[in-house]
Coordinates of C-alpha atoms and ligand atoms in Angstrom, one line a residue:
M1 CA 0.0 0.0 0.0
K2 CA 1.2 3.4 -1.0
F3 CA 0.6 6.7 0.9
S4 CA 0.2 9.9 -1.0
P5 CA 2.6 12.6 0.1
V6 CA -0.4 14.8 1.0
L7 CA -1.7 12.2 3.5
L8 CA 1.8 11.7 4.9
T9 CA 2.1 15.4 5.5
I10 CA -1.3 15.6 7.2
G11 CA -0.3 12.6 9.4
L12 CA 3.0 14.2 10.4
V13 CA 1.2 17.5 11.2
L14 CA -1.4 15.6 13.3
C15 CA 1.3 13.8 15.2
L16 CA 3.2 17.0 15.9
F17 CA -0.1 18.5 17.3
S18 CA -0.7 15.5 19.5
C19 CA 2.9 15.5 20.8
A20 CA 2.5 19.1 21.6
D21 CA -0.7 18.3 23.4
T22 CA 1.0 15.7 25.5
E23 CA 3.7 18.1 26.6
Q24 CA 1.1 20.7 27.5
E25 CA -0.8 18.2 29.6
T26 CA 2.3 17.3 31.5
A27 CA 2.9 20.9 32.2
S28 CA -0.6 21.5 33.5
E29 CA -0.4 18.4 35.7
T30 CA 2.5 20.0 37.5
P31 CA 1.3 23.6 37.7
S32 CA 4.0 26.3 38.1
R33 CA 4.4 27.7 41.6
P34 CA 1.6 30.1 42.5
N35 CA 2.1 33.9 42.7
I36 CA 1.0 35.5 46.0
L37 CA -0.7 38.9 46.3
F38 CA -0.9 39.7 50.0
I39 CA -3.2 42.7 50.5
M40 CA -3.3 44.2 54.0
S41 CA -5.0 47.3 55.2
D42 CA -4.3 49.1 58.4
D43 CA -7.0 49.0 61.1
H44 CA -9.7 47.6 58.7
A45 CA -12.5 46.2 61.0
Y46 CA -14.4 43.2 59.7
Q47 CA -17.6 45.1 60.6
A48 CA -16.8 47.3 57.6
I49 CA -16.5 44.6 55.0
S50 CA -19.8 43.6 53.4
A51 CA -18.7 40.0 53.0
Y52 CA -18.9 39.9 56.8
M53 CA -21.5 42.5 57.7
D54 CA -23.2 45.0 55.4
H55 CA -24.9 47.4 57.8
L56 CA -22.2 50.0 57.4
I57 CA -20.7 49.8 53.9
Q58 CA -20.8 47.8 50.7
T59 CA -17.3 46.6 49.7
P60 CA -18.0 44.8 46.4
N61 CA -14.4 44.4 45.3
I62 CA -13.0 43.1 48.6
D63 CA -16.0 40.8 48.6
R64 CA -15.0 39.4 45.3
I65 CA -12.1 37.7 47.0
A66 CA -14.5 35.9 49.4
K67 CA -16.9 35.1 46.6
E68 CA -14.2 33.5 44.5
G69 CA -12.5 32.0 47.5
M70 CA -12.7 31.4 51.2
L71 CA -13.9 33.7 54.0
F72 CA -12.5 33.0 57.5
S73 CA -15.1 34.0 60.1
N74 CA -12.8 33.4 63.1
A75 CA -9.5 34.9 62.1
C76 CA -7.6 36.8 64.8
V77 CA -4.3 38.3 65.7
T78 CA -1.8 37.4 68.5
N79 CA -1.2 41.0 69.6
S80 CA -3.7 43.7 68.3
I81 CA -1.4 46.5 67.3
C82 CA 0.2 47.5 64.1
A83 CA 4.0 47.0 64.0
P84 CA 3.9 43.9 66.2
S85 CA 1.2 42.3 64.0
R86 CA 3.4 42.9 61.0
A87 CA 6.4 41.4 62.8
V88 CA 4.3 38.3 63.7
I89 CA 3.3 37.9 60.0
L90 CA 6.8 38.3 58.7
T91 CA 8.5 36.0 61.2
G92 CA 5.7 33.4 61.9
K93 CA 6.6 33.9 65.6
H94 CA 4.7 35.4 68.5
S95 CA 5.8 38.9 69.7
H96 CA 7.7 37.6 72.7
L97 CA 9.9 35.5 70.4
N98 CA 10.4 38.0 67.6
G99 CA 10.9 40.8 70.1
K100 CA 8.7 43.4 68.4
I101 CA 6.2 43.5 71.4
D102 CA 4.9 47.0 70.8
N103 CA 5.1 49.9 68.3
R104 CA 8.2 51.3 70.1
S105 CA 10.5 48.4 70.6
P106 CA 13.1 47.8 67.8
F107 CA 12.7 45.0 65.3
D108 CA 15.7 42.8 65.2
T109 CA 16.5 42.8 61.5
T110 CA 18.9 39.9 61.8
Q111 CA 15.8 37.6 62.0
V112 CA 14.6 35.6 59.0
T113 CA 11.4 37.0 57.5
F114 CA 9.5 34.9 55.1
P115 CA 10.0 37.2 52.0
Q116 CA 13.7 36.3 52.3
I117 CA 12.9 32.6 52.1
F118 CA 10.7 33.3 49.0
Q119 CA 13.6 35.2 47.4
D120 CA 16.1 32.4 48.1
A121 CA 13.6 29.9 46.6
G122 CA 13.6 31.9 43.3
Y123 CA 10.5 34.1 43.8
Q124 CA 10.5 37.7 42.7
T125 CA 9.4 39.8 45.7
A126 CA 8.1 43.3 46.2
M127 CA 6.5 45.4 48.9
Y128 CA 4.5 48.7 48.4
G129 CA 2.8 50.7 51.1
K130 CA 2.9 50.8 54.9
L131 CA 5.3 48.5 56.8
H132 CA 5.6 50.7 59.9
F133 CA 9.1 49.7 61.0
G134 CA 12.5 49.7 59.5
N135 CA 13.3 51.5 56.3
N136 CA 14.9 48.7 54.3
P137 CA 12.6 45.7 54.3
K138 CA 14.6 42.5 53.9
G139 CA 13.9 39.9 51.2
V140 CA 12.2 42.2 48.7
D141 CA 13.6 43.0 45.3
D142 CA 11.6 46.2 45.0
F143 CA 10.0 48.3 47.6
M144 CA 8.5 51.7 48.2
I145 CA 7.3 52.1 51.8
L146 CA 5.8 54.9 53.8
P147 CA 8.0 56.2 56.7
G148 CA 6.4 55.1 60.0
Q149 CA 2.6 55.8 59.9
G150 CA 2.9 57.6 56.5
N151 CA 0.6 60.4 55.3
Y152 CA -2.8 60.3 53.5
I153 CA -2.1 63.3 51.3
N154 CA 0.9 63.7 49.0
P155 CA 2.8 61.0 50.9
R156 CA 6.5 60.5 51.2
F157 CA 8.0 57.1 50.4
I158 CA 11.2 55.4 51.3
T159 CA 12.8 53.6 48.4
A160 CA 16.2 51.9 47.9
E161 CA 17.4 55.0 46.1
G162 CA 16.3 57.5 48.7
D163 CA 13.1 59.3 49.6
T164 CA 10.5 60.6 47.2
T165 CA 7.2 62.4 47.6
I166 CA 4.3 61.6 45.3
E167 CA 1.4 64.0 44.8
G168 CA -2.1 62.5 45.3
Y169 CA -4.1 60.3 47.7
V170 CA -2.2 57.6 49.4
T171 CA -4.5 54.6 48.7
D172 CA -4.5 55.4 44.9
I173 CA -0.8 55.9 44.9
I174 CA 0.1 52.6 46.6
T175 CA -2.2 50.9 44.1
D176 CA -0.6 52.7 41.1
L177 CA 2.8 51.6 42.3
T178 CA 1.6 48.0 42.8
I179 CA 0.0 47.8 39.3
D180 CA 3.0 49.4 37.7
W181 CA 5.3 46.8 39.3
L182 CA 3.1 43.9 38.2
D183 CA 2.9 45.4 34.7
K184 CA 6.4 46.6 34.1
K185 CA 8.8 45.3 36.6
R186 CA 7.6 41.7 37.1
D187 CA 9.8 39.0 35.7
P188 CA 7.5 36.7 33.6
N189 CA 9.9 33.8 34.2
K190 CA 9.5 33.8 38.0
P191 CA 6.6 33.5 40.4
F192 CA 6.1 36.5 42.6
F193 CA 5.3 37.4 46.1
M194 CA 3.8 41.0 46.3
A195 CA 2.9 42.7 49.6
Y196 CA 0.4 45.5 48.8
L197 CA -0.1 47.3 52.1
H198 CA -2.5 50.1 52.6
K199 CA -2.2 52.9 55.2
A200 CA -6.0 53.4 55.1
P201 CA -8.2 53.3 57.1
H202 CA -5.8 54.3 59.9
R203 CA -6.4 57.3 62.2
P204 CA -6.9 60.2 61.5
W205 CA -9.1 58.9 58.7
W206 CA -8.7 61.4 55.9
P207 CA -10.8 60.3 52.9
R208 CA -10.1 61.4 49.3
P209 CA -12.0 64.7 48.7
D210 CA -14.8 63.1 46.6
K211 CA -15.3 60.4 49.2
F212 CA -15.3 63.0 51.9
K213 CA -18.1 64.8 50.1
E214 CA -20.0 61.6 49.5
F215 CA -19.7 60.1 52.9
T216 CA -20.4 63.2 55.0
K217 CA -24.0 63.1 53.5
K218 CA -24.5 59.6 55.0
T219 CA -25.9 58.5 58.4
F220 CA -24.8 55.2 59.9
P221 CA -26.5 52.8 62.4
E222 CA -25.1 53.0 65.9
P223 CA -23.7 49.9 67.6
A224 CA -25.8 48.6 70.5
S225 CA -22.9 49.2 73.0
L226 CA -22.1 52.8 72.0
F227 CA -23.1 54.0 75.5
D228 CA -21.4 51.2 77.3
D229 CA -20.6 52.2 81.0
Y230 CA -18.2 49.3 81.5
S231 CA -20.0 47.9 84.5
N232 CA -19.5 44.2 84.9
R233 CA -16.0 44.5 83.4
G234 CA -12.6 44.9 85.0
T235 CA -10.4 48.0 85.5
A236 CA -8.8 47.8 82.1
A237 CA -12.1 48.6 80.2
K238 CA -12.9 51.4 82.6
T239 CA -9.5 53.1 82.3
A240 CA -8.8 52.7 78.6
E241 CA -8.6 56.0 76.8
M242 CA -10.3 55.4 73.5
N243 CA -13.9 56.5 74.2
L244 CA -15.4 58.6 71.4
L245 CA -16.9 61.2 73.7
Y246 CA -13.9 61.6 76.0
H247 CA -10.8 60.7 74.0
M248 CA -11.6 61.3 70.3
Q249 CA -10.2 64.7 69.4
Y250 CA -12.4 67.3 67.8
P251 CA -9.7 68.9 65.6
H252 CA -7.5 65.8 64.8
D253 CA -10.4 63.3 64.4
S254 CA -13.6 65.2 63.8
K255 CA -11.9 67.7 61.5
I256 CA -12.7 70.9 63.4
R257 CA -10.5 73.7 62.3
P258 CA -8.4 75.7 64.9
E259 CA -10.1 78.9 63.6
T260 CA -13.5 77.5 64.4
L261 CA -12.4 76.7 68.0
E262 CA -10.9 80.1 68.3
A263 CA -14.1 81.8 67.2
M264 CA -15.9 79.7 69.8
G265 CA -13.4 80.4 72.5
E266 CA -12.6 76.6 72.8
V267 CA -8.9 76.5 71.9
K268 CA -7.8 74.6 75.0
P269 CA -5.4 71.8 74.1
E270 CA -5.3 70.8 77.7
V271 CA -9.1 70.1 77.7
P272 CA -9.8 66.5 76.6
G273 CA -11.0 66.4 73.0
F274 CA -9.5 69.7 72.0
A275 CA -5.9 69.0 71.3
G276 CA -4.6 70.1 67.9
G277 CA -3.7 67.9 65.0
F278 CA -6.0 69.2 62.3
N279 CA -3.2 70.9 60.4
G280 CA -1.1 67.8 60.1
P281 CA -3.0 66.2 57.1
Y282 CA -4.7 69.4 56.0
G283 CA -1.4 71.3 56.0
R284 CA -0.1 68.8 53.3
T285 CA -2.8 69.7 50.8
N286 CA -1.9 71.8 47.7
D287 CA -4.2 74.5 46.5
A288 CA -6.3 72.3 44.2
Q289 CA -6.8 69.7 46.9
R290 CA -7.6 72.3 49.5
A291 CA -10.3 73.8 47.2
Q292 CA -11.9 70.3 47.1
Y293 CA -11.7 69.7 50.9
D294 CA -12.8 73.2 52.0
P295 CA -16.5 73.2 51.1
V296 CA -17.0 70.0 53.0
L297 CA -14.9 71.1 56.0
D298 CA -16.8 74.4 56.0
S299 CA -20.1 72.7 56.4
I300 CA -18.9 70.4 59.1
N301 CA -17.3 73.4 61.0
Q302 CA -20.4 75.6 60.6
F303 CA -22.6 72.9 62.0
F304 CA -20.2 72.3 64.9
Q305 CA -20.0 76.1 65.7
E306 CA -23.7 76.5 65.7
N307 CA -24.8 73.4 67.5
W308 CA -22.0 72.0 69.7
P309 CA -22.4 74.5 72.6
G310 CA -26.0 73.4 73.2
M311 CA -25.5 69.7 72.8
T312 CA -25.9 67.1 75.6
D313 CA -23.2 64.5 76.1
E314 CA -25.4 62.0 74.4
E315 CA -25.8 64.2 71.3
K316 CA -22.1 64.9 71.2
M317 CA -21.4 61.2 71.3
K318 CA -23.8 60.5 68.5
W319 CA -22.4 63.4 66.4
K320 CA -18.8 62.2 66.9
Y321 CA -19.8 58.7 66.0
Q322 CA -21.3 59.8 62.7
R323 CA -18.3 62.0 61.9
Y324 CA -16.0 59.1 62.7
M325 CA -17.9 56.6 60.5
Q326 CA -18.2 59.1 57.6
D327 CA -14.4 59.5 57.5
Y328 CA -13.4 55.9 58.3
L329 CA -15.8 54.4 55.8
G330 CA -14.9 57.1 53.2
C331 CA -11.3 55.8 53.5
I332 CA -12.5 52.2 53.1
S333 CA -14.4 53.0 50.0
S334 CA -11.2 54.1 48.3
V335 CA -9.5 50.9 49.5
D336 CA -12.3 48.9 48.0
D337 CA -12.2 50.7 44.6
N338 CA -8.4 50.2 44.5
V339 CA -8.5 46.5 45.4
G340 CA -10.9 46.3 42.5
R341 CA -8.4 47.9 40.2
V342 CA -5.7 45.3 41.2
L343 CA -8.1 42.4 40.8
D344 CA -9.1 43.6 37.4
Y345 CA -5.5 43.9 36.4
L346 CA -4.9 40.3 37.5
E347 CA -7.8 39.2 35.4
E348 CA -6.9 41.2 32.3
S349 CA -3.3 40.1 32.4
G350 CA -4.2 36.4 32.8
L351 CA -2.3 36.3 36.1
A352 CA -5.4 35.7 38.2
E353 CA -5.5 32.0 37.4
N354 CA -2.3 31.2 39.2
T355 CA -2.3 33.9 41.8
I356 CA -3.3 33.4 45.5
V357 CA -5.0 36.6 46.6
V358 CA -5.2 37.3 50.4
Y359 CA -7.1 40.2 52.0
T360 CA -6.5 41.0 55.7
S361 CA -5.9 43.8 58.1
D362 CA -3.1 44.1 60.7
Q363 CA -5.8 43.9 63.3
G364 CA -9.5 44.7 63.9
F365 CA -10.9 48.0 65.1
Y366 CA -13.7 49.3 67.3
L367 CA -16.3 51.2 65.3
G368 CA -18.1 52.6 68.3
E369 CA -18.7 49.2 70.0
H370 CA -18.2 49.8 73.8
G371 CA -18.1 53.5 72.9
W372 CA -14.6 53.0 71.5
F373 CA -12.3 53.6 68.6
D374 CA -8.8 52.0 68.3
K375 CA -7.9 48.3 69.1
R376 CA -5.4 46.6 71.5
F377 CA -7.9 44.6 73.6
I378 CA -8.4 40.9 73.4
Y379 CA -12.2 41.7 73.1
D380 CA -13.6 40.6 69.7
E381 CA -13.7 43.7 67.5
S382 CA -10.0 44.3 68.0
F383 CA -8.8 40.7 68.4
K384 CA -10.6 39.4 65.2
T385 CA -9.3 40.5 61.8
P386 CA -10.7 40.1 58.4
L387 CA -9.3 37.2 56.3
M388 CA -10.2 36.0 52.9
V389 CA -8.2 34.0 50.4
K390 CA -8.8 33.1 46.8
W391 CA -6.9 30.5 44.8
P392 CA -8.5 29.3 41.6
G393 CA -8.6 25.6 41.3
V394 CA -7.6 25.0 44.9
I395 CA -10.0 26.8 47.1
E396 CA -13.7 26.2 46.6
A397 CA -15.4 29.5 45.6
G398 CA -17.8 31.0 48.1
S399 CA -16.6 28.8 51.0
T400 CA -16.5 29.8 54.6
N401 CA -14.2 28.5 57.3
N402 CA -15.0 28.9 61.0
E403 CA -11.7 27.6 62.5
M404 CA -9.6 29.8 64.8
V405 CA -6.8 30.9 62.7
Q406 CA -4.2 33.6 63.4
N407 CA -1.9 36.0 61.6
L408 CA 0.8 33.8 63.0
D409 CA -0.2 31.2 60.5
F410 CA 0.3 33.3 57.4
A411 CA 4.0 32.7 56.8
P412 CA 3.8 28.9 57.1
T413 CA 0.7 28.9 54.8
F414 CA 2.4 31.0 52.1
L415 CA 5.5 28.9 52.2
E416 CA 3.7 25.6 51.9
A417 CA 1.5 27.0 49.1
A418 CA 4.7 27.8 47.2
G419 CA 6.2 24.3 47.9
I420 CA 8.9 25.8 50.2
D421 CA 9.9 24.1 53.5
V422 CA 8.6 25.9 56.5
P423 CA 11.4 26.6 59.1
T424 CA 10.9 24.5 62.2
D425 CA 11.1 27.4 64.5
M426 CA 8.0 29.2 63.0
Q427 CA 5.2 28.9 65.5
G428 CA 2.2 29.2 63.2
E429 CA 0.4 26.3 61.4
S430 CA -0.1 26.2 57.7
L431 CA -3.7 26.8 56.7
M432 CA -3.3 24.7 53.6
P433 CA -5.6 21.9 54.9
L434 CA -8.3 24.4 55.6
L435 CA -7.9 26.1 52.2
K436 CA -8.4 22.7 50.6
G437 CA -11.5 22.0 52.7
E438 CA -9.8 19.3 54.8
N439 CA -11.0 20.6 58.1
D440 CA -10.8 17.2 59.8
S441 CA -7.0 17.4 60.0
W442 CA -7.1 20.7 61.9
D443 CA -7.0 20.1 65.6
R444 CA -6.5 23.6 67.1
D445 CA -9.0 24.3 69.9
A446 CA -7.6 27.5 71.4
V447 CA -5.4 30.4 70.5
Y448 CA -3.0 32.5 72.6
Y449 CA -3.0 36.3 72.8
H450 CA -0.6 38.8 74.5
Y451 CA -0.7 42.6 74.4
Y452 CA 2.1 44.8 75.9
E453 CA 2.1 48.5 75.0
Y454 CA 1.3 50.1 78.3
P455 CA 1.4 52.7 79.7
A456 CA 1.0 54.4 76.3
V457 CA -1.5 56.1 74.0
H458 CA -5.1 54.8 74.7
M459 CA -3.9 53.2 78.0
V460 CA -4.9 49.6 77.4
K461 CA -3.4 47.5 80.2
R462 CA -1.0 44.7 79.5
H463 CA -2.8 41.4 79.2
Y464 CA -2.6 37.8 77.9
G465 CA -5.2 35.2 77.4
V466 CA -6.6 32.2 75.8
V467 CA -9.6 32.1 73.4
T468 CA -11.6 29.1 72.3
K469 CA -14.7 29.2 70.2
E470 CA -16.8 29.2 73.4
Y471 CA -14.8 31.2 75.9
K472 CA -12.3 33.9 76.4
L473 CA -10.1 34.1 79.5
A474 CA -7.7 37.1 80.0
H475 CA -5.3 38.1 82.7
F476 CA -4.6 41.8 83.0
Y477 CA -1.3 42.5 84.8
Y478 CA 1.5 45.1 85.5
D479 CA -0.4 47.7 87.6
V480 CA -3.4 45.4 88.2
D481 CA -3.8 41.6 88.7
E482 CA -7.3 40.9 87.3
W483 CA -8.9 38.0 85.4
E484 CA -11.8 38.2 83.0
L485 CA -13.9 35.5 81.5
Y486 CA -16.4 35.9 78.7
D487 CA -19.0 33.3 77.5
R488 CA -18.8 33.9 73.8
M489 CA -21.9 32.0 73.0
K490 CA -24.2 33.6 75.6
D491 CA -22.6 37.1 75.6
P492 CA -21.1 37.7 72.1
Q493 CA -20.8 41.5 72.9
E494 CA -18.6 40.7 75.9
M495 CA -20.6 42.8 78.4
N496 CA -20.3 40.5 81.4
N497 CA -17.2 39.3 83.0
V498 CA -18.2 36.0 84.6
Y499 CA -14.8 35.1 86.0
D500 CA -16.2 35.2 89.6
D501 CA -19.5 33.4 88.8
P502 CA -19.4 30.0 90.6
E503 CA -21.2 28.5 87.7
Y504 CA -18.1 29.0 85.6
A505 CA -15.5 27.7 88.1
D506 CA -14.8 24.5 86.1
V507 CA -14.4 26.5 82.9
V508 CA -12.0 28.9 84.6
A509 CA -9.9 26.0 85.9
E510 CA -9.9 24.3 82.5
L511 CA -8.9 27.5 80.7
K512 CA -6.2 28.3 83.2
D513 CA -4.7 24.9 82.4
K514 CA -5.0 25.5 78.7
L515 CA -3.5 29.0 79.1
A516 CA -0.5 27.6 81.0
E517 CA -0.1 24.9 78.4
L518 CA -0.1 27.5 75.6
R519 CA 2.4 29.7 77.4
V520 CA 4.8 26.7 77.6
K521 CA 4.1 25.6 74.0
Y522 CA 4.8 29.0 72.6
K523 CA 7.7 29.7 75.0
D524 CA 6.2 32.6 76.8
S525 CA 6.7 33.0 80.6
A526 CA 6.4 35.3 83.6
E527 CA 10.2 35.9 83.3
L528 CA 9.7 37.3 79.7
D529 CA 6.7 39.4 80.9
Q530 CA 9.0 41.0 83.5
K531 CA 11.9 41.3 81.0
F532 CA 9.6 43.3 78.6
I533 CA 8.4 45.5 81.5
D534 CA 12.0 46.3 82.5
Q535 CA 12.9 47.0 78.9
Y536 CA 9.9 49.3 78.4
N537 CA 10.6 51.2 81.6
K538 CA 14.3 51.8 80.9
Ligands
SGN601 C1 -1.2 56.6 66.4 C2 -2.6 56.9 66.6 C3 -3.2 56.1 67.7 C4 -3.0 54.6 67.4 C5 -1.5 54.4 67.2 C6 -1.1 53.0 66.8 N1 -2.8 58.3 67.0 O1 -0.4 57.0 67.6 O2 -4.6 56.3 67.8 O3 -3.4 53.8 68.4 O4 -1.0 55.3 66.2 O5 -1.8 52.6 65.7 S1 -2.7 59.5 65.8 O6 -2.7 60.7 66.5 O7 -1.4 59.3 65.1 O8 -3.8 59.4 64.9 S2 -1.1 51.5 64.9 O9 -2.1 50.9 63.9 O10 0.0 52.1 64.1 O11 -0.6 50.5 65.8
CA602 CA1 -3.0 49.0 62.6

């Protein structure tokens, strides 16, 4: 039998195609290592993410991550304050081991942080936005970070080549830098780890002018515990200085101009609530920005001047709460828009398919619950933090996980996801089983918490504690020696300390054992508590 040259050619072409197909299949069976986009905002409360709760704001873009991936309903931090949280994330170790116990103490830069391990494993790494400590992050090929807390308006950035100031609004700028890196500086031959770190919605909550205008027209529902009197709680809740009425500053936080106060005869920095601070962010505006902020500021100030003198304390509290929410949520609206821009970029560039996207905050935040702003406490709104992760093909879209996970677990998770060995001295657990829906292999029943920064701004006393899904036991120490127990099922708002209730005697005994066990497991101790007090008071 003879084959015509035409048939032979067709046969050869078909064979070539099928050979190519086989190669492609092999490649897709062993997918290349995933990229990781780690998005973290500063002080973003889960109460202000509509994937969790939608009574305050809609965040459709952040919610996309949950819709296409997994929402963690019980994610928490180990120490609810900014720089320590970041140090825990970077090292995979509790504060007492990584040494960055509070915002003041130095971070020991000789420690291994996980981006260094990614870099050594052949990942391209980058960091844009707020880090809060150090000016030369280790393990990142490219970075532009805000010095310290950074500024909302026309922010300055630290870069490897020196400082630079960029005109505009910080949330937009950090996003522009991130997208520009992905688009122009990314090496297509390497997987990447990118940390995209927002300053917003950190105090003093300066929204972009258009959001400022939009959000000052809105009214928000008040939390049930706005007028909490802290009865049935310990000394720490009563002495904390983060109450909206007493400790939130009219100029710095509610945006009352010094000139308004002068006209009212209220310029008394020594009077609680009237310290300066307005001109910090406002003073950075250029003429065009000022012209956009001014009409909104004028109307706030006019209302204040006309109405504040006749207001009762209750009315002042309510007014301050609305002003707070308008600004805080206005900042979040920009974060949401910008997260949307980055997600769109990942889709359009084809990167989304092999990129793990994580959204979290460095801790939670009080949005008027217990009458508070700020964080620090082991109580839920501060202790819990948003966490959602999407990973196409691995995480089931629209899934929810209720296990108790911590920011301590991030580094081991990212390393395992990238197929890199997790250093044995990291204290977190990889969340990979949970991400794959294998909850049965997860056996954590309690987490450990320890807060140190006291005496300091907001005056939240030092405390450590243990939290299970059902209970929370905390020990406040240093200038008090008090225990608190909350029944999380019966009292989710944590209004009643039941530590002395005889009905809970067994629970207390059990949790004290658990706490002691965790202190040993994580290598924390009374000696270390004392060492950090001595170091702080030096
Ligand atoms: C600043 C804020 C505080 C805040 C700390 C720590 N005051 O000092 O309200 O608790 O940062 O925040 S402000 O006058 O600067 O607004 S953290 O997120 O960086 O830990
Ligand atoms: Ca923070």
